[in-house]
Amino acid sequence: MIKSSDITNAFSNKKLLSGTVITATFVLIAIFGPFVVSNPVQPALDLAYLPPSLRFPLGTDNWGRSVLAELVWGSRISLTVGVVSATAATLIGTLVGLVAGYFGGIVGEVMMRLTDIMLIIPPLALMILLAVYLGPSETTVIFIIAITAWPFIARTVRSEVLTRKNRTYVHAAKVTGVGTREILFSYILPDILPVVLANAVLTVTAAIVAEATLDFIGVGVTSIVSWGEILYWAQQSAFYYNAWWWILSPGLAIGALGTGFMMIGLGVEEITGHR
Amino acid sequence: MVNARYLVSRAIGSLVTFFVVLVLNFVLPRLLPESPAQILASNARLPQVVAAQLTIKFGLDQPVYVQFEKYLLGVFSWPPNLGVSYSFYPSSVLSIILQRLPWTLFLVGSAVFVSWILGTLLGIAASMRSRSLFDNSSLVGAIVIYTFPAFWIGLFLLWFFGIEFRIFPVFGAFSTSSTGVLSFLSSAGLHAVLPILALVLANFSGYFLLMRNNMINVMREDFVILERAKGVSDFRIVLNHIARNAMLPVFSLLSMNLGLVVSGAIGIEIVFSYPGVGYLIYQAVTSHDYPLIQGTFLVISVAVILMNFVADVLYGYIDPRAKP
């Protein structure tokens, strides 16, 4: 349960605070940045491979496009795909975890076995296979990440439900005739919400990395500028021109945004006393 | 002694997972708007006559259930028949993968071992000086490094140690000019340094964070206080009692994370053009070699399922509480 004391604690938690500041900065860049820097679609070959300067703070790529502008525009993809796929994974994982944990028996057993199976199959290999056969698009990438990420959440939610389903408040609710659905969603779910939230935010970090990796391999969305796509092109020629800025900055952006979300997740865990 | 029921349930779990992978591998290609037969025929590198022959040979003109039966019979025959690669025609998918598999096993095996040892030792060290500068800085460092994509860590190492300072080779698994066993081995070792280092950097933090947390939790337990009261030295308590108990969850993380390590290896093999199955799946994707993509996915999954089973069995020996 989220208590009011948790909210006061939230402001004094260093991890949560720094995580929120980092993430909010990227959200603002994604929303307003594209109004400030123009979309770097136009190639200008005479400006190719320029190191960082006042005009191009993060240098230029092989087409002479500003790497900073690409990062700003690409942040939209990374954030959208990261947040949407993590939300989808959290919804599926929470539902499976709730049902598997509460009901047990054959239904729970089958669901957990399915979860275990999904946990063993190497996620990136499965994502590549799905991307190849479903065709590259933003929707596909979101679907693919959600499909491979939900088992981690289902597992955590299930173990949380298991520790709660025999507590007095659940028994009391049952005795007074509260329906199963209401027990699950109005009694148990609010109680484990902090765990769900922390895991959802941690999943965003994993999703951002997964999106970048798929684009980097070339099975993601390569038509729109994204951080992984910048690295996909950078890998092809940056090393020949020693264009380190072209490789360095997208990676640092992914790491910084990922750290932001991760700090939020760890902060929530700390405040609510889990872990 | 390991519980027989535990072993059987783990074995059944692994078999079911294997079957799911088999079905996925069969169903996914058939979701494409084009049939496998059409794709086969549209591949320019394959002579038309051969494509027609292969279509009949693999029964791609027959109903789905017949195809599924043939597919299963192929996988379960000896040696398994995973089809013929388009891009390495006429090599069989299996023979190509078997050439590459040892490199990936070598890379992943060494990386798992090193990151496990490194993460565990660092975790013990940090927990003994909890809240110190060393503890806090390694904590922040581990969190930050955890959020970078494995492939990017590889790219960075490649640029820094391979191009800027030219200390290590950055392409392939060994130098083709190496003659004799010794020069081959040293060349292979040198080529593996950066990929393994990248994988270790991408993976050790999970072990570190878990080990550190477990150590701190176990330290507070009654039996540790009892040992202290009995006058057992701090060093012995830490090694024989706390670390031993804190190690168990770390070991189960080891088995759970194998899939993630292999996934990380795919990105890093691509960066270093390392001739393992990860780089192979990339080559297969870029050349639209569907049988090779499927075969590689199957073999990678089977390798992870097997490693996972072995880790589970070992875990049963280490933790007598392991139950089905």
Coordinates of C-alpha atoms in Angstrom, one line a residue:
Chain A
M1 CA 0.0 0.0 0.0
I2 CA 1.2 3.5 -0.7
K3 CA 1.1 5.5 2.5
S4 CA 1.1 9.3 2.9
S5 CA 4.4 8.9 4.8
D6 CA 5.8 7.3 1.7
I7 CA 5.1 10.4 -0.2
T8 CA 6.9 12.6 2.3
N9 CA 9.8 10.2 2.2
A10 CA 9.8 10.3 -1.6
F11 CA 11.1 13.9 -1.5
S12 CA 14.0 13.1 0.8
N13 CA 15.1 9.9 -1.1
K14 CA 18.2 10.8 -3.1
K15 CA 17.8 8.0 -5.6
L16 CA 14.2 8.8 -6.4
L17 CA 15.0 12.5 -6.6
S18 CA 18.0 12.2 -8.9
G19 CA 16.2 9.6 -11.0
T20 CA 13.2 11.9 -11.5
V21 CA 15.4 14.8 -12.4
I22 CA 17.3 12.8 -15.1
T23 CA 14.1 11.3 -16.5
A24 CA 12.2 14.6 -16.5
T25 CA 15.1 16.2 -18.4
F26 CA 14.9 13.6 -21.1
V27 CA 11.1 13.9 -21.3
L28 CA 11.4 17.7 -21.7
I29 CA 14.0 17.2 -24.4
A30 CA 11.8 14.7 -26.2
I31 CA 8.8 17.0 -26.1
F32 CA 10.3 20.4 -26.8
G33 CA 13.7 19.6 -28.3
P34 CA 12.4 19.0 -31.8
F35 CA 11.0 22.5 -31.9
V36 CA 14.4 23.9 -31.1
V37 CA 16.7 21.7 -33.4
S38 CA 15.5 20.9 -36.9
N39 CA 15.1 17.3 -38.0
P40 CA 18.5 16.2 -39.3
V41 CA 17.2 14.5 -42.5
Q42 CA 19.1 16.6 -45.0
P43 CA 22.5 15.2 -45.8
A44 CA 25.3 17.7 -46.2
L45 CA 28.3 15.7 -47.2
D46 CA 30.8 18.5 -47.0
L47 CA 30.1 18.6 -43.2
A48 CA 30.7 14.8 -42.7
Y49 CA 32.7 13.5 -39.7
L50 CA 33.2 16.9 -38.1
P51 CA 34.4 16.6 -34.4
P52 CA 32.4 18.4 -31.7
S53 CA 32.5 22.2 -32.2
L54 CA 30.3 25.2 -31.2
R55 CA 28.2 24.8 -34.3
F56 CA 27.9 21.0 -33.8
P57 CA 28.3 20.3 -30.0
L58 CA 28.3 16.6 -30.5
G59 CA 29.9 16.5 -34.0
T60 CA 28.4 15.2 -37.2
D61 CA 27.9 11.8 -38.8
N62 CA 28.8 10.4 -42.2
W63 CA 26.0 12.4 -43.9
G64 CA 27.1 15.6 -42.2
R65 CA 24.1 15.6 -39.9
S66 CA 24.3 17.0 -36.4
V67 CA 24.6 14.1 -33.9
L68 CA 23.0 16.3 -31.2
A69 CA 19.9 16.9 -33.4
E70 CA 19.7 13.2 -34.1
L71 CA 19.9 12.4 -30.4
V72 CA 17.1 15.0 -29.6
W73 CA 14.8 13.5 -32.3
G74 CA 15.7 10.0 -31.4
S75 CA 14.8 10.5 -27.7
R76 CA 11.2 10.4 -28.8
I77 CA 11.5 6.9 -30.1
S78 CA 13.5 5.6 -27.1
L79 CA 11.2 7.1 -24.6
T80 CA 7.9 6.0 -26.3
V81 CA 9.0 2.5 -27.1
G82 CA 10.6 2.1 -23.6
V83 CA 7.5 3.4 -21.7
V84 CA 4.8 1.8 -23.8
S85 CA 6.4 -1.7 -24.0
A86 CA 7.2 -1.6 -20.3
T87 CA 3.6 -0.7 -19.5
A88 CA 2.3 -3.5 -21.7
A89 CA 4.7 -6.0 -20.1
T90 CA 3.7 -4.8 -16.6
L91 CA 0.0 -5.2 -17.3
I92 CA 0.5 -8.7 -18.7
G93 CA 3.0 -9.7 -16.0
T94 CA 0.8 -8.3 -13.1
L95 CA -2.3 -10.1 -14.4
V96 CA -0.5 -13.4 -14.8
G97 CA 1.2 -13.1 -11.5
L98 CA -2.0 -12.2 -9.6
V99 CA -4.0 -15.1 -11.1
A100 CA -1.1 -17.6 -10.8
G101 CA -0.3 -16.6 -7.3
Y102 CA -3.9 -16.4 -6.0
F103 CA -5.5 -19.5 -7.6
G104 CA -2.6 -21.9 -7.5
G105 CA -3.8 -25.3 -8.6
I106 CA -3.6 -26.3 -12.2
V107 CA -4.3 -22.8 -13.6
G108 CA -1.5 -21.3 -11.5
E109 CA 0.8 -24.2 -12.2
V110 CA 0.3 -23.9 -16.0
M111 CA 0.8 -20.2 -15.9
M112 CA 4.0 -20.4 -13.9
R113 CA 5.4 -23.1 -16.2
L114 CA 4.7 -20.8 -19.2
T115 CA 6.4 -18.0 -17.4
D116 CA 9.4 -20.2 -16.6
I117 CA 9.6 -21.3 -20.2
M118 CA 9.6 -17.7 -21.4
L119 CA 12.3 -16.9 -18.9
I120 CA 14.7 -19.5 -20.2
I121 CA 14.5 -18.8 -23.9
P122 CA 17.2 -16.2 -24.6
P123 CA 15.3 -12.9 -25.0
L124 CA 17.4 -11.3 -27.7
A125 CA 17.4 -14.4 -29.9
L126 CA 13.6 -14.6 -29.5
M127 CA 13.2 -10.9 -30.2
I128 CA 15.3 -11.2 -33.4
L129 CA 13.3 -14.2 -34.6
L130 CA 10.0 -12.3 -34.0
A131 CA 11.3 -9.1 -35.6
V132 CA 12.4 -11.0 -38.7
Y133 CA 9.0 -12.7 -39.2
L134 CA 6.7 -9.9 -38.0
G135 CA 8.4 -7.2 -40.1
P136 CA 10.1 -4.0 -38.7
S137 CA 7.8 -1.3 -37.3
E138 CA 7.5 0.6 -34.1
T139 CA 4.4 -1.5 -33.1
T140 CA 6.3 -4.7 -33.7
V141 CA 9.2 -3.6 -31.6
I142 CA 6.9 -2.6 -28.7
F143 CA 5.1 -6.0 -29.0
I144 CA 8.3 -7.9 -29.1
I145 CA 9.8 -6.3 -26.0
A146 CA 6.5 -6.6 -24.1
I147 CA 6.3 -10.3 -25.0
T148 CA 9.8 -11.0 -23.7
A149 CA 9.7 -8.8 -20.6
W150 CA 6.4 -9.8 -18.9
P151 CA 7.7 -13.1 -17.3
F152 CA 10.1 -11.2 -15.1
I153 CA 7.3 -9.2 -13.6
A154 CA 4.9 -12.1 -13.4
R155 CA 7.4 -14.0 -11.3
T156 CA 7.9 -11.1 -8.8
V157 CA 4.1 -10.4 -8.6
R158 CA 3.3 -14.0 -8.0
S159 CA 5.7 -14.4 -5.1
E160 CA 4.3 -11.2 -3.6
V161 CA 0.7 -12.5 -3.9
L162 CA 1.7 -15.8 -2.3
T163 CA 2.9 -14.1 0.8
R164 CA -0.4 -12.1 1.0
K165 CA -3.2 -14.5 0.0
N166 CA -3.4 -16.1 3.5
R167 CA -3.3 -12.9 5.5
T168 CA -6.1 -11.9 7.8
Y169 CA -7.4 -9.0 5.7
V170 CA -7.9 -11.3 2.7
H171 CA -9.6 -13.9 4.8
A172 CA -11.8 -11.3 6.4
A173 CA -12.8 -10.0 2.9
K174 CA -13.6 -13.6 1.8
V175 CA -15.7 -14.3 4.9
T176 CA -17.7 -11.1 4.4
G177 CA -18.6 -12.3 0.9
V178 CA -16.3 -10.1 -1.2
G179 CA -16.0 -11.5 -4.8
T180 CA -12.7 -13.0 -6.0
R181 CA -12.2 -10.3 -8.6
E182 CA -12.6 -7.5 -6.0
I183 CA -10.2 -9.3 -3.6
L184 CA -7.6 -9.5 -6.3
F185 CA -7.9 -5.9 -7.6
S186 CA -9.1 -3.9 -4.6
Y187 CA -7.4 -5.7 -1.8
I188 CA -4.2 -7.5 -3.0
L189 CA -3.2 -5.3 -6.0
P190 CA -3.1 -2.0 -4.0
D191 CA -1.0 -3.7 -1.4
I192 CA 1.6 -4.9 -3.9
L193 CA 1.4 -1.7 -6.1
P194 CA 4.8 -0.4 -5.0
V195 CA 6.5 -3.6 -6.1
V196 CA 4.7 -3.5 -9.4
L197 CA 5.6 0.2 -9.9
A198 CA 9.3 -0.4 -9.0
N199 CA 9.4 -3.3 -11.5
A200 CA 7.6 -1.4 -14.2
V201 CA 10.2 1.4 -14.0
L202 CA 13.1 -1.1 -14.0
T203 CA 11.5 -2.7 -17.1
V204 CA 11.6 0.6 -18.9
T205 CA 15.4 0.6 -18.5
A206 CA 15.6 -2.9 -20.0
A207 CA 13.2 -1.9 -22.8
I208 CA 15.2 1.1 -23.8
V209 CA 18.3 -1.1 -24.0
A210 CA 16.4 -3.8 -26.0
E211 CA 15.0 -1.2 -28.4
A212 CA 18.5 0.2 -29.1
T213 CA 19.9 -3.4 -29.5
L214 CA 17.2 -4.4 -32.0
D215 CA 17.9 -1.2 -34.0
F216 CA 21.6 -1.7 -33.8
I217 CA 21.3 -5.2 -35.2
G218 CA 19.2 -3.8 -38.0
V219 CA 15.9 -5.7 -37.2
G220 CA 14.2 -2.7 -35.5
V221 CA 12.9 0.5 -37.0
T222 CA 15.7 1.8 -39.3
S223 CA 13.6 4.4 -41.2
I224 CA 13.2 6.7 -38.2
V225 CA 16.0 8.3 -36.2
S226 CA 16.5 6.4 -32.9
W227 CA 19.4 6.0 -30.6
G228 CA 20.0 2.4 -31.7
E229 CA 19.7 3.4 -35.3
I230 CA 22.4 6.1 -34.9
L231 CA 24.7 3.4 -33.5
Y232 CA 23.8 1.0 -36.3
W233 CA 25.1 3.5 -38.9
A234 CA 28.0 4.7 -36.7
Q235 CA 29.3 1.1 -36.4
Q236 CA 29.6 0.9 -40.2
S237 CA 32.1 3.7 -40.7
A238 CA 32.8 5.8 -37.5
F239 CA 35.9 3.8 -36.7
Y240 CA 37.6 4.5 -40.0
Y241 CA 37.3 8.2 -39.4
N242 CA 38.0 7.9 -35.7
A243 CA 34.6 9.6 -35.1
W244 CA 34.4 8.6 -31.5
W245 CA 31.7 11.3 -30.7
W246 CA 29.3 9.6 -33.0
I247 CA 29.6 6.3 -31.0
L248 CA 30.0 7.8 -27.6
S249 CA 27.1 10.2 -27.3
P250 CA 24.2 7.8 -28.2
G251 CA 25.5 5.2 -25.7
L252 CA 25.8 7.8 -23.0
A253 CA 22.3 9.0 -23.7
I254 CA 20.9 5.4 -23.4
G255 CA 22.9 4.9 -20.2
A256 CA 21.8 8.2 -18.7
L257 CA 18.1 7.7 -19.4
G258 CA 18.3 4.0 -18.3
T259 CA 20.0 5.1 -15.1
G260 CA 17.3 7.7 -14.5
F261 CA 14.5 5.1 -14.7
M262 CA 16.5 2.6 -12.6
M263 CA 17.1 5.2 -9.9
I264 CA 13.4 5.8 -9.7
G265 CA 12.7 2.1 -9.4
L266 CA 15.4 1.6 -6.7
G267 CA 14.1 4.7 -4.9
V268 CA 10.5 3.4 -4.8
E269 CA 11.8 0.0 -3.5
E270 CA 13.7 1.8 -0.8
I271 CA 10.9 4.0 0.4
T272 CA 8.3 1.3 0.5
G273 CA 10.6 -1.0 2.4
H274 CA 10.9 -3.7 -0.2
R275 CA 14.4 -5.1 -0.5
Chain B
M1 CA 21.5 -36.3 -1.9
V2 CA 19.4 -34.7 -4.6
N3 CA 15.7 -35.3 -4.6
A4 CA 14.7 -37.6 -7.5
R5 CA 11.5 -35.7 -7.9
Y6 CA 13.3 -32.4 -8.2
L7 CA 15.5 -33.9 -11.0
V8 CA 12.5 -35.3 -12.8
S9 CA 10.5 -32.1 -12.6
R10 CA 13.4 -30.0 -13.9
A11 CA 14.0 -32.5 -16.7
I12 CA 10.3 -32.3 -17.7
G13 CA 10.4 -28.5 -17.5
S14 CA 13.4 -28.4 -19.8
L15 CA 11.7 -30.8 -22.3
V16 CA 8.5 -28.7 -22.3
T17 CA 10.6 -25.6 -23.0
F18 CA 12.4 -27.4 -25.8
F19 CA 9.0 -28.3 -27.3
V20 CA 7.7 -24.7 -27.1
V21 CA 10.9 -23.5 -28.9
L22 CA 10.3 -26.2 -31.6
V23 CA 6.7 -25.1 -32.1
L24 CA 7.6 -21.4 -32.2
N25 CA 10.3 -22.1 -34.7
F26 CA 7.8 -23.9 -36.9
V27 CA 4.8 -21.5 -36.5
L28 CA 6.6 -18.1 -36.9
P29 CA 7.8 -18.6 -40.5
R30 CA 4.3 -19.6 -41.5
L31 CA 2.9 -16.3 -40.2
L32 CA 4.6 -14.5 -43.1
P33 CA 2.4 -13.5 -46.0
E34 CA 4.6 -15.4 -48.3
S35 CA 4.9 -19.2 -47.8
P36 CA 8.3 -20.7 -47.1
A37 CA 8.1 -22.2 -50.6
Q38 CA 7.7 -18.8 -52.2
I39 CA 10.6 -17.4 -50.2
L40 CA 12.7 -20.3 -51.2
A41 CA 11.8 -19.7 -54.9
S42 CA 12.4 -15.9 -54.6
N43 CA 16.0 -16.3 -53.3
A44 CA 18.2 -15.1 -56.2
R45 CA 21.2 -17.0 -55.1
L46 CA 19.4 -20.3 -55.3
P47 CA 19.0 -21.8 -58.8
Q48 CA 15.3 -22.1 -59.8
V49 CA 15.6 -25.9 -60.3
V50 CA 17.2 -26.4 -56.9
A51 CA 14.5 -24.2 -55.3
A52 CA 11.8 -26.4 -56.8
Q53 CA 13.7 -29.6 -55.7
L54 CA 14.1 -28.2 -52.2
T55 CA 10.4 -27.3 -52.1
I56 CA 9.5 -30.9 -52.8
K57 CA 12.3 -32.3 -50.6
F58 CA 11.2 -30.4 -47.6
G59 CA 7.6 -31.0 -48.4
L60 CA 6.8 -27.3 -48.5
D61 CA 4.0 -28.1 -51.0
Q62 CA 2.2 -30.3 -48.5
P63 CA -0.4 -29.6 -45.8
V64 CA 0.8 -28.0 -42.6
Y65 CA 0.4 -31.1 -40.4
V66 CA 2.5 -33.2 -42.8
Q67 CA 5.1 -30.4 -42.8
F68 CA 5.1 -30.4 -39.0
E69 CA 5.6 -34.1 -38.8
K70 CA 8.5 -33.9 -41.3
Y71 CA 10.0 -31.0 -39.4
L72 CA 9.9 -33.0 -36.1
L73 CA 11.3 -36.1 -37.8
G74 CA 14.1 -33.9 -39.2
V75 CA 15.0 -32.4 -35.8
F76 CA 14.9 -35.8 -34.0
S77 CA 16.8 -37.8 -36.6
W78 CA 20.5 -38.3 -36.2
P79 CA 22.3 -36.1 -37.1
P80 CA 19.5 -33.6 -36.8
N81 CA 18.3 -32.2 -40.1
L82 CA 17.8 -28.4 -39.7
G83 CA 17.7 -27.8 -43.5
V84 CA 20.1 -26.2 -45.9
S85 CA 21.4 -22.6 -45.6
Y86 CA 20.6 -20.3 -48.5
S87 CA 23.6 -18.0 -48.1
F88 CA 26.1 -20.8 -47.4
Y89 CA 24.5 -23.1 -49.9
P90 CA 25.0 -26.1 -50.1
S91 CA 26.2 -26.4 -46.5
S92 CA 23.7 -27.7 -44.0
V93 CA 22.4 -25.4 -41.3
L94 CA 23.6 -27.8 -38.6
S95 CA 27.2 -28.0 -39.9
I96 CA 27.5 -24.2 -40.0
I97 CA 26.2 -23.8 -36.5
L98 CA 28.4 -26.6 -35.1
Q99 CA 31.4 -24.7 -36.4
R100 CA 30.4 -21.6 -34.6
L101 CA 29.0 -23.0 -31.4
P102 CA 32.4 -23.7 -29.6
W103 CA 33.4 -20.0 -30.0
T104 CA 30.2 -18.8 -28.3
L105 CA 30.4 -21.4 -25.5
F106 CA 34.0 -20.3 -24.9
L107 CA 33.0 -16.7 -24.8
V108 CA 29.9 -17.1 -22.7
G109 CA 31.5 -19.7 -20.4
S110 CA 34.5 -17.5 -19.6
A111 CA 32.4 -14.4 -19.2
V112 CA 29.9 -16.1 -16.8
F113 CA 32.7 -17.5 -14.7
V114 CA 34.7 -14.3 -14.5
S115 CA 31.6 -12.1 -13.8
W116 CA 30.4 -14.5 -11.1
I117 CA 33.7 -14.6 -9.3
L118 CA 34.3 -10.8 -9.7
G119 CA 30.7 -9.9 -8.7
T120 CA 30.8 -12.2 -5.7
L121 CA 34.2 -11.0 -4.4
L122 CA 33.3 -7.3 -4.9
G123 CA 30.0 -7.9 -3.2
I124 CA 31.7 -9.5 -0.2
A125 CA 34.2 -6.6 0.0
A126 CA 31.5 -3.9 -0.3
S127 CA 29.3 -5.5 2.3
M128 CA 32.1 -5.7 4.8
R129 CA 32.6 -1.9 4.5
S130 CA 28.9 -1.1 4.1
R131 CA 28.2 2.6 3.5
S132 CA 31.9 3.4 3.0
L133 CA 33.2 5.4 0.1
F134 CA 34.2 2.1 -1.6
D135 CA 30.8 0.6 -1.0
N136 CA 28.9 3.6 -2.3
S137 CA 31.1 4.2 -5.4
S138 CA 31.0 0.6 -6.5
L139 CA 27.2 0.6 -5.9
V140 CA 26.7 3.6 -8.1
G141 CA 29.2 2.3 -10.7
A142 CA 27.4 -1.1 -10.9
I143 CA 24.0 0.6 -11.4
V144 CA 25.3 2.9 -14.1
I145 CA 27.2 0.2 -16.0
Y146 CA 24.1 -2.1 -15.8
T147 CA 22.1 0.4 -17.8
F148 CA 24.4 0.5 -20.9
P149 CA 23.6 -1.9 -23.7
A150 CA 26.2 -4.8 -23.8
F151 CA 26.9 -4.1 -27.5
W152 CA 27.7 -0.4 -26.7
I153 CA 30.2 -1.4 -24.0
G154 CA 31.7 -3.6 -26.7
L155 CA 31.8 -0.7 -29.2
F156 CA 33.5 1.5 -26.6
L157 CA 36.2 -1.1 -25.7
L158 CA 36.8 -1.7 -29.4
W159 CA 37.4 2.0 -30.0
F160 CA 39.5 2.6 -26.9
F161 CA 41.7 -0.5 -26.7
G162 CA 41.5 -1.6 -30.3
I163 CA 41.7 1.6 -32.3
E164 CA 42.9 4.4 -30.1
F165 CA 45.6 2.4 -28.3
R166 CA 45.8 -0.7 -30.6
I167 CA 46.5 -3.0 -27.6
F168 CA 44.1 -5.8 -28.6
P169 CA 42.9 -7.2 -31.9
V170 CA 39.2 -6.3 -32.7
F171 CA 38.2 -8.5 -35.5
G172 CA 37.4 -12.2 -35.5
A173 CA 38.4 -14.9 -33.1
F174 CA 42.0 -15.7 -34.2
S175 CA 44.6 -14.5 -36.6
T176 CA 44.5 -16.4 -39.9
S177 CA 48.3 -16.1 -40.2
S178 CA 48.8 -18.0 -36.9
T179 CA 50.7 -21.3 -37.5
G180 CA 51.0 -24.1 -35.0
V181 CA 48.9 -24.9 -31.9
L182 CA 50.6 -22.4 -29.5
S183 CA 50.4 -19.4 -31.8
F184 CA 46.8 -20.3 -32.6
L185 CA 45.9 -20.5 -28.9
S186 CA 47.7 -17.2 -28.0
S187 CA 46.0 -15.5 -30.9
A188 CA 42.6 -16.9 -29.9
G189 CA 43.2 -15.7 -26.4
L190 CA 44.2 -12.2 -27.4
H191 CA 41.1 -11.9 -29.7
A192 CA 38.8 -13.0 -26.8
V193 CA 40.1 -10.4 -24.3
L194 CA 37.9 -7.5 -25.4
P195 CA 34.7 -9.5 -26.1
I196 CA 35.0 -11.2 -22.7
L197 CA 35.8 -8.0 -20.9
A198 CA 32.7 -6.4 -22.5
L199 CA 30.5 -9.3 -21.4
V200 CA 31.9 -9.2 -17.9
L201 CA 31.3 -5.5 -17.6
A202 CA 27.7 -6.0 -18.8
N203 CA 27.0 -8.9 -16.4
F204 CA 29.0 -8.7 -13.2
S205 CA 26.8 -6.0 -11.6
G206 CA 23.9 -8.3 -11.2
Y207 CA 26.0 -10.7 -9.1
F208 CA 27.6 -7.8 -7.2
L209 CA 24.3 -6.2 -6.2
L210 CA 22.7 -9.5 -5.1
M211 CA 25.8 -10.7 -3.2
R212 CA 26.2 -7.4 -1.4
N213 CA 22.5 -7.3 -0.4
N214 CA 22.5 -10.9 0.7
M215 CA 25.7 -10.5 2.7
I216 CA 24.2 -7.5 4.6
N217 CA 21.0 -9.5 5.3
V218 CA 22.8 -12.6 6.5
M219 CA 25.1 -10.6 8.7
R220 CA 22.1 -9.6 10.9
E221 CA 21.0 -13.2 11.5
D222 CA 21.2 -14.8 14.9
F223 CA 23.7 -17.5 14.1
V224 CA 26.2 -14.9 13.0
I225 CA 25.9 -13.1 16.3
L226 CA 26.3 -16.5 18.0
E227 CA 29.5 -17.2 16.2
R228 CA 30.8 -13.8 17.1
A229 CA 30.0 -14.4 20.7
K230 CA 31.8 -17.7 20.5
G231 CA 34.9 -15.7 19.5
V232 CA 35.3 -17.0 16.0
S233 CA 37.4 -14.6 14.0
D234 CA 35.6 -12.1 11.7
F235 CA 37.4 -13.3 8.6
R236 CA 36.3 -16.9 9.2
I237 CA 32.7 -15.8 10.0
V238 CA 32.6 -13.9 6.7
L239 CA 34.0 -16.7 4.6
N240 CA 32.6 -19.9 6.2
H241 CA 29.2 -18.7 7.4
I242 CA 28.0 -15.5 5.8
A243 CA 29.3 -15.8 2.3
R244 CA 28.3 -19.4 2.1
N245 CA 24.7 -18.6 2.9
A246 CA 24.6 -15.4 0.8
M247 CA 25.9 -17.4 -2.2
L248 CA 22.8 -19.5 -2.7
P249 CA 20.6 -16.9 -4.4
V250 CA 23.6 -15.7 -6.4
F251 CA 23.9 -19.2 -7.8
S252 CA 20.2 -19.3 -8.8
L253 CA 20.7 -16.0 -10.5
L254 CA 23.6 -17.6 -12.4
S255 CA 21.2 -20.2 -13.9
M256 CA 18.4 -17.7 -14.5
N257 CA 20.6 -15.3 -16.2
L258 CA 22.1 -17.6 -18.8
G259 CA 19.6 -16.5 -21.4
L260 CA 20.5 -12.9 -20.8
V261 CA 24.2 -13.6 -21.0
V262 CA 23.8 -15.4 -24.3
S263 CA 21.7 -12.4 -25.5
G264 CA 24.4 -10.0 -24.5
A265 CA 26.9 -12.2 -26.4
I266 CA 24.9 -11.8 -29.6
G267 CA 25.4 -8.0 -29.5
I268 CA 29.1 -8.3 -28.6
E269 CA 29.9 -11.0 -31.2
I270 CA 28.4 -8.6 -33.8
V271 CA 30.6 -5.7 -32.7
F272 CA 33.8 -7.8 -32.8
S273 CA 32.8 -9.9 -35.8
Y274 CA 33.4 -12.8 -33.5
P275 CA 32.5 -16.0 -35.4
G276 CA 30.0 -17.5 -32.8
V277 CA 26.3 -18.3 -33.2
G278 CA 25.4 -14.7 -32.2
Y279 CA 27.3 -13.2 -35.2
L280 CA 25.9 -16.1 -37.3
I281 CA 22.3 -15.1 -36.5
Y282 CA 23.2 -11.5 -37.6
Q283 CA 24.7 -12.7 -40.8
A284 CA 21.6 -14.9 -41.4
V285 CA 19.3 -11.9 -40.7
T286 CA 21.2 -9.6 -43.1
S287 CA 21.2 -12.1 -45.9
H288 CA 17.5 -13.2 -45.3
D289 CA 18.7 -16.8 -44.7
Y290 CA 15.5 -18.0 -43.0
P291 CA 16.5 -21.7 -42.4
L292 CA 19.8 -20.4 -40.9
I293 CA 17.9 -17.9 -38.6
Q294 CA 15.6 -20.6 -37.4
G295 CA 18.3 -23.2 -36.9
T296 CA 20.5 -20.7 -35.0
F297 CA 17.6 -19.7 -32.7
L298 CA 16.9 -23.4 -32.1
V299 CA 20.5 -24.3 -31.2
I300 CA 21.0 -21.2 -29.1
S301 CA 17.8 -22.0 -27.1
V302 CA 18.7 -25.7 -26.7
A303 CA 22.2 -24.7 -25.4
V304 CA 20.6 -22.3 -22.9
I305 CA 18.0 -24.9 -21.9
L306 CA 20.8 -27.5 -21.3
M307 CA 23.0 -25.1 -19.4
N308 CA 20.0 -24.1 -17.3
F309 CA 19.2 -27.7 -16.5
V310 CA 22.8 -28.4 -15.5
A311 CA 22.8 -25.3 -13.3
D312 CA 19.5 -26.4 -11.7
V313 CA 20.9 -29.9 -10.9
L314 CA 24.0 -28.4 -9.4
Y315 CA 21.8 -26.1 -7.4
G316 CA 20.0 -29.1 -6.0
Y317 CA 23.4 -30.4 -4.7
I318 CA 24.4 -27.1 -3.1
D319 CA 21.0 -26.2 -1.5
P320 CA 19.4 -29.2 0.2
R321 CA 16.2 -27.1 0.5
A322 CA 15.7 -27.1 -3.3
K323 CA 12.3 -28.6 -3.9
P324 CA 10.3 -29.2 -7.1

